[in-house]
XYZ file of C-alpha atoms in Angstrom:
686
model
C 18.961 15.263 -5.955
C 20.908 12.380 -6.890
C 20.275 8.792 -5.968
C 23.097 9.043 -3.371
C 21.700 12.302 -2.066
C 18.367 10.996 -1.551
C 19.671 7.712 0.221
C 21.866 9.818 2.480
C 19.086 12.174 3.374
C 16.780 9.120 4.106
C 19.244 7.399 6.181
C 20.138 10.516 8.241
C 16.504 11.499 8.866
C 15.845 7.902 10.023
C 18.788 8.090 12.362
C 18.030 11.496 13.883
C 14.365 10.289 14.578
C 15.716 7.323 16.413
C 18.251 9.479 18.380
C 15.494 11.846 19.151
C 13.514 9.161 21.137
C 16.589 7.621 22.884
C 19.014 10.142 24.223
C 21.428 7.611 25.693
C 21.809 5.825 22.215
C 22.004 9.187 20.693
C 24.983 10.060 22.881
C 26.828 6.997 22.185
C 26.139 7.408 18.256
C 27.621 11.080 18.398
C 30.613 9.751 20.291
C 31.306 7.288 17.498
C 30.502 9.452 14.572
C 32.785 12.029 16.322
C 35.720 10.136 15.330
C 34.680 10.556 11.574
C 33.749 13.781 9.765
C 29.999 14.139 8.985
C 28.925 16.411 6.303
C 25.828 17.923 7.328
C 24.977 19.400 3.871
C 24.511 17.117 0.886
C 26.436 19.431 -1.381
C 29.349 17.211 -1.608
C 31.215 15.039 -4.277
C 29.836 11.549 -4.766
C 32.831 9.982 -3.228
C 32.298 11.898 -0.079
C 28.572 11.373 -0.083
C 29.372 7.700 -0.460
C 31.673 7.849 2.713
C 28.725 9.620 4.602
C 26.471 6.872 3.645
C 28.756 4.253 5.154
C 29.010 6.101 8.368
C 25.331 6.618 8.410
C 24.855 2.984 7.596
C 27.230 2.087 10.520
C 25.291 4.597 12.853
C 21.965 2.766 11.829
C 23.428 -0.545 12.691
C 24.422 0.672 16.102
C 20.980 2.121 16.756
C 18.974 -0.542 15.156
C 21.344 -3.627 14.788
C 20.393 -6.888 13.362
C 21.966 -9.762 15.339
C 22.373 -13.416 14.741
C 20.899 -16.080 16.846
C 22.703 -19.517 17.422
C 21.502 -22.380 19.413
C 18.730 -20.071 20.282
C 20.983 -17.509 21.909
C 21.380 -14.036 20.598
C 25.042 -13.396 19.504
C 26.107 -9.967 20.894
C 28.498 -9.332 17.865
C 28.199 -5.891 16.586
C 30.033 -3.913 13.652
C 32.876 -3.133 16.003
C 33.637 -4.712 19.372
C 33.566 -1.023 20.836
C 30.104 -0.552 19.085
C 26.833 -0.155 20.759
C 27.571 -0.340 24.397
C 23.967 0.775 24.973
C 22.360 -2.150 23.216
C 24.946 -4.583 24.454
C 24.086 -3.705 28.150
C 20.388 -3.678 27.513
C 20.472 -7.107 25.792
C 22.551 -8.679 28.479
C 20.138 -7.464 31.124
C 17.302 -9.024 29.010
C 19.206 -12.331 28.429
C 16.485 -14.316 30.576
C 13.661 -12.650 28.740
C 15.239 -13.713 25.333
C 16.453 -16.884 26.394
C 12.772 -17.842 27.097
C 11.233 -16.195 23.957
C 13.522 -17.279 21.136
C 12.930 -20.929 21.391
C 9.172 -20.125 20.666
C 9.789 -18.429 17.396
C 10.054 -20.485 14.163
C 10.174 -20.244 10.357
C 7.058 -21.570 8.537
C 8.160 -23.715 5.696
C 5.772 -25.366 3.161
C 5.680 -28.648 1.375
C 4.050 -29.251 -1.986
C 3.800 -25.359 -2.662
C 5.621 -22.957 -4.990
C 7.125 -21.147 -1.961
C 9.145 -23.073 0.533
C 9.438 -20.295 3.234
C 6.504 -17.893 3.811
C 7.136 -16.200 7.146
C 7.565 -16.405 10.856
C 5.390 -17.963 13.438
C 5.418 -18.128 17.245
C 3.887 -20.079 20.023
C 0.862 -18.310 21.623
C -0.473 -21.195 23.443
C 0.316 -24.749 24.499
C -0.084 -26.078 20.921
C -0.981 -22.960 18.930
C 1.133 -20.849 16.924
C 0.215 -17.276 15.485
C 1.086 -15.667 12.187
C -0.295 -13.289 9.849
C -3.379 -13.755 7.732
C -1.312 -12.978 4.538
C 1.066 -15.658 5.356
C -1.473 -18.166 6.187
C -3.616 -17.634 2.908
C -0.509 -18.841 1.065
C -1.250 -22.379 1.984
C -4.493 -22.392 3.977
C -8.247 -21.366 3.121
C -11.560 -21.075 4.483
C -14.127 -23.951 3.696
C -17.591 -23.686 4.885
C -17.615 -22.977 8.668
C -13.964 -24.035 9.093
C -10.497 -23.875 7.570
C -8.274 -26.229 5.612
C -4.833 -26.625 3.983
C -5.006 -25.342 0.071
C -4.306 -27.841 -2.747
C -0.990 -27.781 -4.319
C 0.448 -29.120 -7.494
C 0.418 -32.775 -6.066
C -2.448 -32.727 -3.568
C -2.963 -30.621 -0.366
C -0.069 -28.655 0.923
C 1.363 -29.037 4.233
C 3.364 -26.811 6.586
C 5.938 -27.195 9.352
C 7.743 -24.819 11.652
C 11.507 -25.052 12.043
C 12.352 -23.438 15.513
C 16.165 -23.122 14.652
C 17.159 -22.188 10.948
C 20.126 -20.282 12.277
C 23.391 -19.027 10.750
C 26.006 -21.486 10.612
C 23.849 -24.131 12.389
C 22.870 -26.990 10.255
C 20.587 -28.438 12.980
C 16.889 -28.449 12.504
C 13.928 -28.554 15.117
C 10.866 -29.080 13.014
C 7.214 -29.515 14.162
C 4.413 -30.121 11.716
C 1.298 -27.718 11.536
C -1.674 -30.151 12.050
C -4.578 -27.622 11.025
C -5.600 -24.204 10.523
C -7.663 -23.168 13.561
C -8.667 -19.576 12.303
C -7.767 -17.020 9.569
C -9.074 -13.497 10.136
C -10.740 -12.178 7.037
C -9.548 -9.077 5.246
C -10.825 -6.118 7.293
C -9.916 -7.727 10.748
C -6.601 -8.041 12.395
C -3.862 -9.693 10.108
C -3.703 -12.728 12.049
C -4.088 -16.617 11.837
C -3.747 -19.384 14.248
C -2.799 -23.054 13.506
C -2.631 -26.075 15.795
C 0.979 -27.632 16.023
C 1.914 -30.881 16.925
C 3.298 -31.148 20.551
C 6.154 -33.589 19.949
C 8.800 -33.912 17.220
C 10.694 -37.064 17.825
C 12.007 -36.796 21.420
C 11.525 -32.861 21.150
C 8.861 -30.950 23.071
C 7.525 -27.490 22.099
C 9.005 -24.552 23.970
C 6.938 -22.558 26.464
C 4.414 -20.184 24.706
C 5.310 -16.539 24.876
C 2.711 -14.424 27.098
C 0.577 -11.812 25.535
C 0.763 -8.352 26.966
C -2.365 -7.078 28.438
C -1.182 -3.288 28.637
C 0.862 -1.972 25.742
C 2.922 1.292 26.006
C 5.634 2.960 24.077
C 9.048 1.768 24.962
C 12.611 1.851 23.786
C 13.277 -1.574 24.987
C 11.693 -3.823 22.424
C 12.964 -6.366 19.829
C 11.575 -8.404 17.014
C 12.421 -11.966 16.507
C 11.887 -13.549 12.972
C 13.244 -14.732 9.832
C 14.211 -11.701 7.490
C 14.509 -12.724 3.770
C 16.136 -10.858 0.968
C 13.666 -8.199 -0.087
C 13.606 -7.149 -3.533
C 11.145 -4.381 -2.877
C 13.651 -2.245 -0.955
C 15.517 0.152 -3.276
C 18.540 0.419 -1.080
C 20.101 -2.992 -1.837
C 23.622 -2.245 -0.780
C 22.330 -0.834 2.680
C 20.179 -3.905 3.180
C 23.236 -5.956 2.481
C 25.464 -4.072 4.806
C 22.813 -4.371 7.446
C 22.267 -8.114 7.102
C 25.712 -9.231 5.707
C 24.063 -10.751 2.841
C 22.640 -13.582 5.022
C 19.039 -14.165 4.909
C 16.173 -16.620 5.967
C 17.707 -17.224 9.292
C 16.677 -16.529 12.838
C 17.573 -12.910 13.709
C 16.942 -10.467 16.568
C 16.334 -6.815 15.888
C 16.295 -4.455 18.828
C 14.389 -1.191 18.653
C 11.406 0.632 19.947
C 7.707 1.024 20.080
C 7.116 4.580 18.862
C 3.248 4.625 18.920
C 0.420 2.679 20.185
C -2.910 2.903 18.367
C -6.088 1.354 19.244
C -5.548 -1.669 16.978
C -1.809 -1.746 15.966
C 1.606 -0.930 17.321
C 4.131 1.068 15.405
C 7.846 0.005 15.945
C 11.176 0.659 14.189
C 12.907 -2.808 14.715
C 14.803 -3.642 11.444
C 12.690 -6.057 9.468
C 12.500 -7.331 5.764
C 10.312 -9.644 3.783
C 9.919 -12.988 5.731
C 9.641 -11.005 8.939
C 5.879 -11.179 8.627
C 4.787 -12.985 11.680
C 7.617 -12.014 13.819
C 6.953 -11.476 17.552
C 7.727 -8.101 18.888
C 9.007 -8.542 22.613
C 9.018 -6.230 25.585
C 12.694 -6.537 26.667
C 11.865 -5.482 30.271
C 8.680 -7.382 30.863
C 9.395 -10.433 28.707
C 5.989 -10.499 27.190
C 4.713 -10.170 23.475
C 3.818 -6.578 22.699
C 2.445 -7.382 19.211
C 2.551 -9.457 15.963
C 4.519 -7.756 13.264
C 2.855 -7.609 9.918
C 4.248 -4.902 7.740
C 6.642 -1.978 7.296
C 8.143 0.518 5.324
C 12.068 0.532 5.175
C 13.626 3.221 7.119
C 10.346 4.635 7.974
C 8.145 2.539 10.275
C 6.854 -0.905 10.960
C 3.412 -2.236 12.138
C 2.322 -5.056 14.498
C -1.143 -6.140 15.646
C -1.554 -5.351 19.231
C -0.958 -8.359 21.592
C -4.060 -7.839 23.524
C -5.990 -8.088 20.289
C -4.133 -11.443 19.533
C -5.233 -12.435 23.103
C -8.930 -11.494 22.583
C -9.251 -13.364 19.078
C -7.320 -16.344 20.337
C -9.872 -16.557 23.277
C -12.673 -16.375 20.841
C -11.069 -19.265 18.846
C -10.377 -21.557 21.603
C -13.844 -20.983 22.999
C -15.322 -21.957 19.756
C -16.958 -18.336 19.261
C -14.659 -17.248 16.278
C -16.180 -18.625 13.141
C -15.981 -17.252 9.561
C -18.101 -14.175 9.682
C -20.942 -13.341 7.536
C -21.470 -9.927 6.102
C -24.135 -7.844 8.035
C -26.064 -5.528 5.865
C -26.193 -2.350 7.500
C -27.484 0.901 5.604
C -25.560 3.872 5.995
C -24.587 6.962 3.741
C -21.324 8.336 2.600
C -21.596 11.009 5.083
C -22.657 8.948 7.895
C -20.887 7.610 10.934
C -17.193 6.632 10.807
C -16.018 3.180 10.428
C -13.061 2.884 12.726
C -9.453 1.667 11.665
C -7.942 -1.763 12.013
C -4.163 -2.683 11.786
C -4.577 -1.632 7.953
C -7.093 1.067 8.918
C -10.126 -1.171 8.453
C -11.832 -2.651 11.365
C -15.043 -1.083 12.957
C -14.996 0.410 16.299
C -17.038 -2.711 17.399
C -13.893 -4.832 17.226
C -12.226 -2.682 19.727
C -14.839 -3.497 22.257
C -14.314 -7.169 21.710
C -17.667 -8.451 22.769
C -18.064 -11.973 23.826
C -19.293 -13.200 20.488
C -17.119 -11.706 17.852
C -13.683 -10.418 17.096
C -14.627 -8.496 13.970
C -17.340 -7.116 11.993
C -17.878 -6.135 8.436
C -20.173 -3.373 7.514
C -20.786 -2.870 3.788
C -21.649 0.413 2.503
C -25.136 1.462 0.882
C -24.994 4.662 -1.026
C -28.083 6.673 -1.538
C -28.254 7.835 -5.181
C -30.811 10.401 -6.443
C -31.560 10.982 -10.033
C -31.241 14.704 -11.445
C -32.004 15.858 -14.838
C -29.008 17.228 -16.317
C -30.187 18.894 -19.597
C -31.477 16.022 -21.774
C -29.120 13.476 -19.797
C -30.201 11.448 -16.837
C -27.096 11.518 -14.588
C -27.089 9.658 -11.360
C -25.177 11.634 -8.758
C -24.039 10.444 -5.562
C -24.653 12.301 -2.218
C -20.829 13.011 -1.877
C -21.053 15.042 -5.167
C -18.930 12.484 -6.986
C -20.979 11.654 -10.364
C -21.412 8.074 -11.427
C -20.308 7.228 -15.026
C -23.444 7.966 -16.962
C -24.301 6.738 -20.564
C -24.510 9.738 -22.907
C -25.725 9.524 -26.331
C -22.787 8.960 -28.735
C -23.836 12.202 -30.760
C -23.170 14.223 -27.816
C -19.955 15.337 -29.336
C -18.700 18.991 -29.774
C -19.798 20.313 -33.394
C -16.906 22.512 -33.695
C -13.210 21.527 -33.359
C -10.229 23.325 -31.985
C -6.914 23.753 -33.312
C -3.641 22.855 -31.934
C -2.598 26.451 -31.346
C -5.485 26.672 -28.809
C -3.483 24.622 -26.417
C -0.359 26.665 -26.375
C -1.105 28.255 -23.079
C -1.828 24.968 -21.222
C 0.694 24.243 -18.570
C -0.569 20.736 -17.684
C 0.557 19.046 -14.592
C 3.112 20.705 -12.377
C 5.619 18.631 -10.478
C 6.226 21.242 -7.755
C 2.408 21.750 -7.103
C 2.606 20.463 -3.565
C 5.760 22.613 -2.895
C 9.371 22.651 -4.085
C 10.327 20.206 -1.204
C 7.726 17.721 -1.995
C 8.246 17.848 -5.925
C 6.391 14.863 -7.556
C 7.440 14.220 -10.986
C 5.269 13.093 -13.776
C 5.318 9.174 -13.954
C 7.159 7.629 -16.748
C 6.339 4.585 -18.939
C 9.023 2.161 -18.510
C 8.073 -1.306 -19.782
C 6.242 -0.172 -23.035
C 8.151 3.105 -23.612
C 8.250 2.607 -27.372
C 4.483 2.607 -27.465
C 4.110 6.041 -26.166
C 2.455 8.267 -28.710
C 4.772 10.992 -29.934
C 3.589 14.052 -31.904
C 4.962 17.322 -33.154
C 4.222 20.854 -32.032
C 5.940 23.658 -33.899
C 8.647 21.251 -35.088
C 9.259 19.681 -31.635
C 8.425 16.133 -30.855
C 6.317 15.734 -27.537
C 4.757 13.027 -25.715
C 2.661 15.042 -23.005
C -0.775 16.201 -23.891
C -0.895 19.253 -21.474
C -4.383 20.565 -20.448
C -5.734 22.890 -17.728
C -4.278 21.368 -14.520
C -3.632 17.916 -15.883
C -1.324 16.064 -18.397
C -2.279 12.908 -20.481
C 0.431 10.525 -21.909
C -1.207 8.322 -24.615
C -0.589 4.529 -25.900
C -0.230 4.414 -29.548
C -1.435 0.851 -29.885
C -4.476 1.157 -27.500
C -5.470 4.475 -28.695
C -6.189 5.600 -25.106
C -4.025 6.987 -22.343
C -1.404 5.268 -20.183
C -2.227 7.485 -17.535
C -3.640 10.958 -16.768
C -1.825 13.116 -13.914
C -3.755 16.017 -12.320
C -3.193 18.704 -9.609
C -6.192 19.493 -7.620
C -6.649 22.586 -5.263
C -9.500 21.858 -3.146
C -9.733 25.327 -1.715
C -10.232 26.798 -5.149
C -12.646 24.264 -6.597
C -15.550 25.557 -8.776
C -18.465 24.008 -10.483
C -18.997 24.248 -14.119
C -21.689 22.827 -16.522
C -21.031 19.644 -18.431
C -19.806 20.193 -22.009
C -19.719 18.010 -25.073
C -16.962 15.371 -25.829
C -14.130 16.651 -28.095
C -11.155 15.519 -30.187
C -7.616 16.503 -29.313
C -6.440 18.463 -32.558
C -2.697 17.862 -31.681
C -2.723 14.176 -32.425
C -4.571 12.221 -35.297
C -8.068 11.217 -34.672
C -6.887 7.679 -35.724
C -5.114 7.670 -32.409
C -8.311 8.441 -30.448
C -11.434 6.598 -29.956
C -14.728 8.623 -29.972
C -17.550 6.259 -30.740
C -16.389 2.635 -31.534
C -17.139 1.147 -28.022
C -19.094 3.906 -26.621
C -22.746 4.293 -26.177
C -25.797 2.956 -24.255
C -25.768 -0.416 -22.835
C -24.356 -3.019 -23.785
C -21.644 -0.663 -24.871
C -19.337 1.068 -22.578
C -19.352 4.530 -20.871
C -16.586 6.990 -21.348
C -14.803 6.653 -17.963
C -12.940 9.715 -17.132
C -9.435 9.127 -15.910
C -8.948 12.698 -14.362
C -12.522 13.307 -12.864
C -14.262 16.003 -14.807
C -14.554 18.258 -11.480
C -10.841 17.704 -10.502
C -9.143 20.313 -12.846
C -11.939 22.668 -12.518
C -10.379 25.091 -9.905
C -8.860 28.568 -9.878
C -10.074 31.772 -11.355
C -13.589 31.250 -13.060
C -12.065 31.100 -16.575
C -9.412 28.615 -15.261
C -11.920 26.377 -13.790
C -14.192 26.343 -16.795
C -11.115 25.437 -18.877
C -10.271 22.749 -16.716
C -13.780 21.338 -16.729
C -13.862 21.538 -20.499
C -10.520 20.072 -21.135
C -11.531 17.062 -19.015
C -14.084 16.156 -21.856
C -11.299 15.232 -24.395
C -11.666 11.535 -25.455
C -7.944 11.205 -24.682
C -8.852 11.425 -20.941
C -11.346 8.570 -21.119
C -11.121 4.719 -21.207
C -14.025 2.194 -21.707
C -15.818 1.454 -18.425
C -19.048 -0.661 -17.697
C -21.969 1.649 -16.934
C -21.763 0.909 -13.152
C -17.953 0.666 -12.829
C -17.420 3.839 -10.930
C -18.488 2.666 -7.457
C -18.952 5.366 -4.686
C -15.513 4.358 -3.181
C -13.726 4.839 -6.352
C -15.251 8.259 -6.896
C -14.734 9.298 -3.467
C -10.933 8.649 -3.240
C -9.825 12.251 -4.256
C -12.539 13.787 -1.906
C -11.329 11.776 1.170
C -7.648 12.585 0.384
C -8.413 16.331 0.307
C -10.008 15.904 3.728
C -6.554 14.770 4.994
C -4.325 16.989 3.082
C -2.574 20.018 4.682
C -5.410 22.149 5.906
C -3.829 25.339 4.808
C -3.925 24.675 0.987
C -5.904 21.381 0.445
C -3.916 20.479 -2.513
C -3.273 16.791 -3.976
C -2.067 15.209 -7.166
C -3.649 12.275 -8.717
C -2.532 9.767 -11.177
C -5.059 7.534 -12.769
C -4.723 5.002 -15.646
C -5.757 1.658 -16.954
C -3.794 -1.709 -16.709
C -2.934 -2.897 -20.291
C -3.210 -6.725 -20.210
C -2.188 -9.192 -22.982
C -5.409 -10.959 -22.434
C -7.896 -7.838 -22.474
C -10.779 -8.818 -24.638
C -11.666 -6.887 -27.799
C -15.074 -5.652 -28.152
C -16.535 -3.289 -30.816
C -13.070 -3.184 -32.410
C -11.479 -1.877 -29.106
C -9.326 -3.801 -26.607
C -11.070 -3.249 -23.291
C -8.944 -2.809 -20.142
C -10.076 -5.122 -17.304
C -8.711 -3.136 -14.445
C -7.565 0.435 -13.345
C -5.151 2.058 -10.903
C -5.109 5.312 -9.124
C -2.332 7.023 -7.128
C -2.930 10.018 -4.848
C -0.136 12.187 -3.415
C -0.465 14.832 -0.810
C 0.993 16.416 2.199
C -0.694 14.814 5.306
C -2.168 17.301 7.510
C -1.261 15.603 10.929
C 2.427 14.553 9.877
C 3.252 17.489 7.499
C 5.051 14.929 5.448
C 4.633 13.545 1.772
C 2.083 10.785 1.663
C 1.239 8.617 -1.263
C -1.412 5.886 -1.671
C -2.300 3.429 -4.578
C -5.607 1.899 -5.399
C -6.908 -0.491 -7.979
C -10.313 -1.696 -9.274
C -11.499 -4.277 -11.753
C -14.425 -4.712 -14.196
C -13.617 -8.235 -14.948
C -16.407 -9.614 -12.969
C -18.988 -7.781 -15.000
C -17.421 -8.394 -18.347
C -17.403 -12.234 -17.695
C -21.100 -12.165 -16.664
C -23.146 -12.084 -19.899
C -26.329 -11.074 -17.808
C -24.471 -8.146 -16.199
C -22.990 -7.048 -19.493
C -26.391 -6.847 -21.272
C -27.976 -5.013 -18.340
C -24.787 -3.183 -17.404
C -26.628 -0.049 -16.333
C -28.279 -1.728 -13.458
C -25.279 -4.083 -12.295
C -24.364 -3.543 -8.541
C -21.544 -1.468 -7.648
C -20.724 -4.204 -5.181
C -19.355 -6.126 -7.945
C -16.611 -3.634 -8.299
C -14.614 -3.397 -5.074
C -11.838 -0.778 -4.841
C -8.848 -1.948 -3.072
C -5.830 -0.008 -1.510
C -2.603 -1.628 -2.835
C 1.102 -0.738 -2.709
C 2.303 1.704 -5.452
C 5.190 -0.509 -6.278
C 2.667 -3.231 -7.215
C 1.084 -0.876 -9.495
C 4.280 -0.072 -11.032
C 5.021 -3.789 -11.513
C 1.663 -4.395 -13.019
C 1.299 -1.133 -15.132
C 4.833 -0.783 -16.387
C 4.517 2.874 -15.292
C 7.224 4.352 -12.757
C 6.522 6.888 -9.943
C 9.991 7.308 -9.278
C 10.721 8.077 -5.541
C 6.849 8.555 -4.759
C 6.686 4.805 -4.088
C 8.747 5.318 -0.993
C 6.275 7.659 0.658
C 3.693 4.978 0.387
C 2.258 3.533 3.937
C 2.253 0.153 2.093
C 5.778 0.650 0.762
C 7.156 -2.263 2.885
C 4.032 -4.284 1.955
C 2.946 -7.201 3.880
C 6.061 -8.867 4.402
C 5.431 -11.871 2.451
C 3.135 -12.022 -0.635
C 0.632 -9.316 0.266
C -2.910 -9.184 -0.558
C -4.835 -5.852 -1.101
C -7.105 -4.314 1.353
C -10.822 -4.264 0.036
C -12.386 -0.882 0.753
C -16.030 -0.902 1.718
C -15.585 2.594 3.098
C -13.326 5.521 2.534
C -12.528 5.377 6.335
C -10.663 2.300 5.787
C -7.902 3.804 3.683
C -4.462 3.795 5.299
C -2.583 7.091 5.195
C 0.132 6.429 7.710
């Protein structure tokens, strides 16, 4: 499928989803599109597909238009004067609601900071604005029991909110932010509150927007904010069509609330980067439904529920919301579930909103038992994911294979999840010239294919760029551990067997594809997958305690959410190669690692892809933890869920269209921060 085909399919699917929820709007769109000729199959020449893209783009602008605001009044100017009678009528009926809400929404500007504009904020109380945490941390931070503005290049940063910043309107209406009142920590709702000055010259603040107490699905909603040009969106032409190449100005984007979760609202109002902190308004009732914080282009957007904003604000104003301290609670990996916040992370206690707290953080303590595995002492976690164990350097296969032994290996299969959900092997883009090439039967190759997984090697680093594995959870079989082995298809000089590996303070051989992952299928296939995982091409140097329970449990947890009838996932894992990676024992040691997991979600039936990363930098920088690495705390190594696009940018490895199926594809629409995972239940799959 070509890029034009994919874009057309994406647009068409989005438009159909909107029309399914809104019959009146669907009828209007059908009437308009009927004047053109819509090709229902994508088997058409590029020029015809291009014309259909234009029609579908217009249909989207009719269904989910982006309108300018001038002098705090919505400009009901659509693509065509005859367009969108439905939205024109709805917005005219909601004029009083919009006239009251729009003046309370402003653009957050910074002084003394690298960024001049970071997001949107709106009045939630007489002298208080609310925005997102990930917007606030760009210029404010926690200090002791309170919060303060961060230091910039020439002293403390400062911030102001401009309640105009409109298209073709040079006027400004600027109010200074006096101090940060509260910034929720990661794991809590993505929100922050600031005190704002009451007067700016002769101008007074607008009336605050009321927060809804009861929140329901509706097709009469709108987001008000300041969308910026968003380089993360691959469909740049479409974005420019919708926004007319004008960004950073106040806009109104009508749409609907499609789902209400215990902690977040799903909506399909059109947003971009800079929309973080936008207010989501109920056009019928006039109150705020939510605080927009994230979205995926042409998929869905998310907002913190307004009643949660109300609850936290009440605690802040009553002096009850203070920077929280971690409460050590012992549990086990198989124990009770930790509920989901707006990123899938807040515990269920936050839902009840007790008088004393807005959020609660519960770290995970994993019970580990020690078993004797032959001559090796291998710690094993209760979820059956093995920790990295230090094995003697002499635990190496005595006999070596030959290249012909691997002729039957198919390696990673792109169509493993189904023909409709094909996921191509990742591609090294930034350092493509460093990909190790080798000859088999006179044919130059770059993929080391094993049983159920494939490895692509770095020539300069002598370790893999990534390992890609297909996992079938229903056919998984256990096999005994075998010795480490060389891969005879490439020179030994391009592999690392001993130099940096051994007992502390040396490193463990950290599997990229886990030993148990390719061990599935018929008994001989599972045995072969297990043995192939023990090639040194599939490992990188990791501290003895690097593999925390969370990192090891990611594949297992994804399998629990994969389509129940076949329980299949594809997993890609690799190191981040940095310019400043330290050299130890003659080997440059990666400081951090990434993982991407793709599967068909059991509830949605759609392709889902999630990204994660983990660092061992804190251990490497601590001489004591390095020397006694076997006993270092797994809490030093915190796994985080991050967007696949951020992994692509940092690793130089491209996942093609897979990044578009990431629930974090839109990212936090400013400068995002990753979600620290203290329990697998925090992972966000939708």
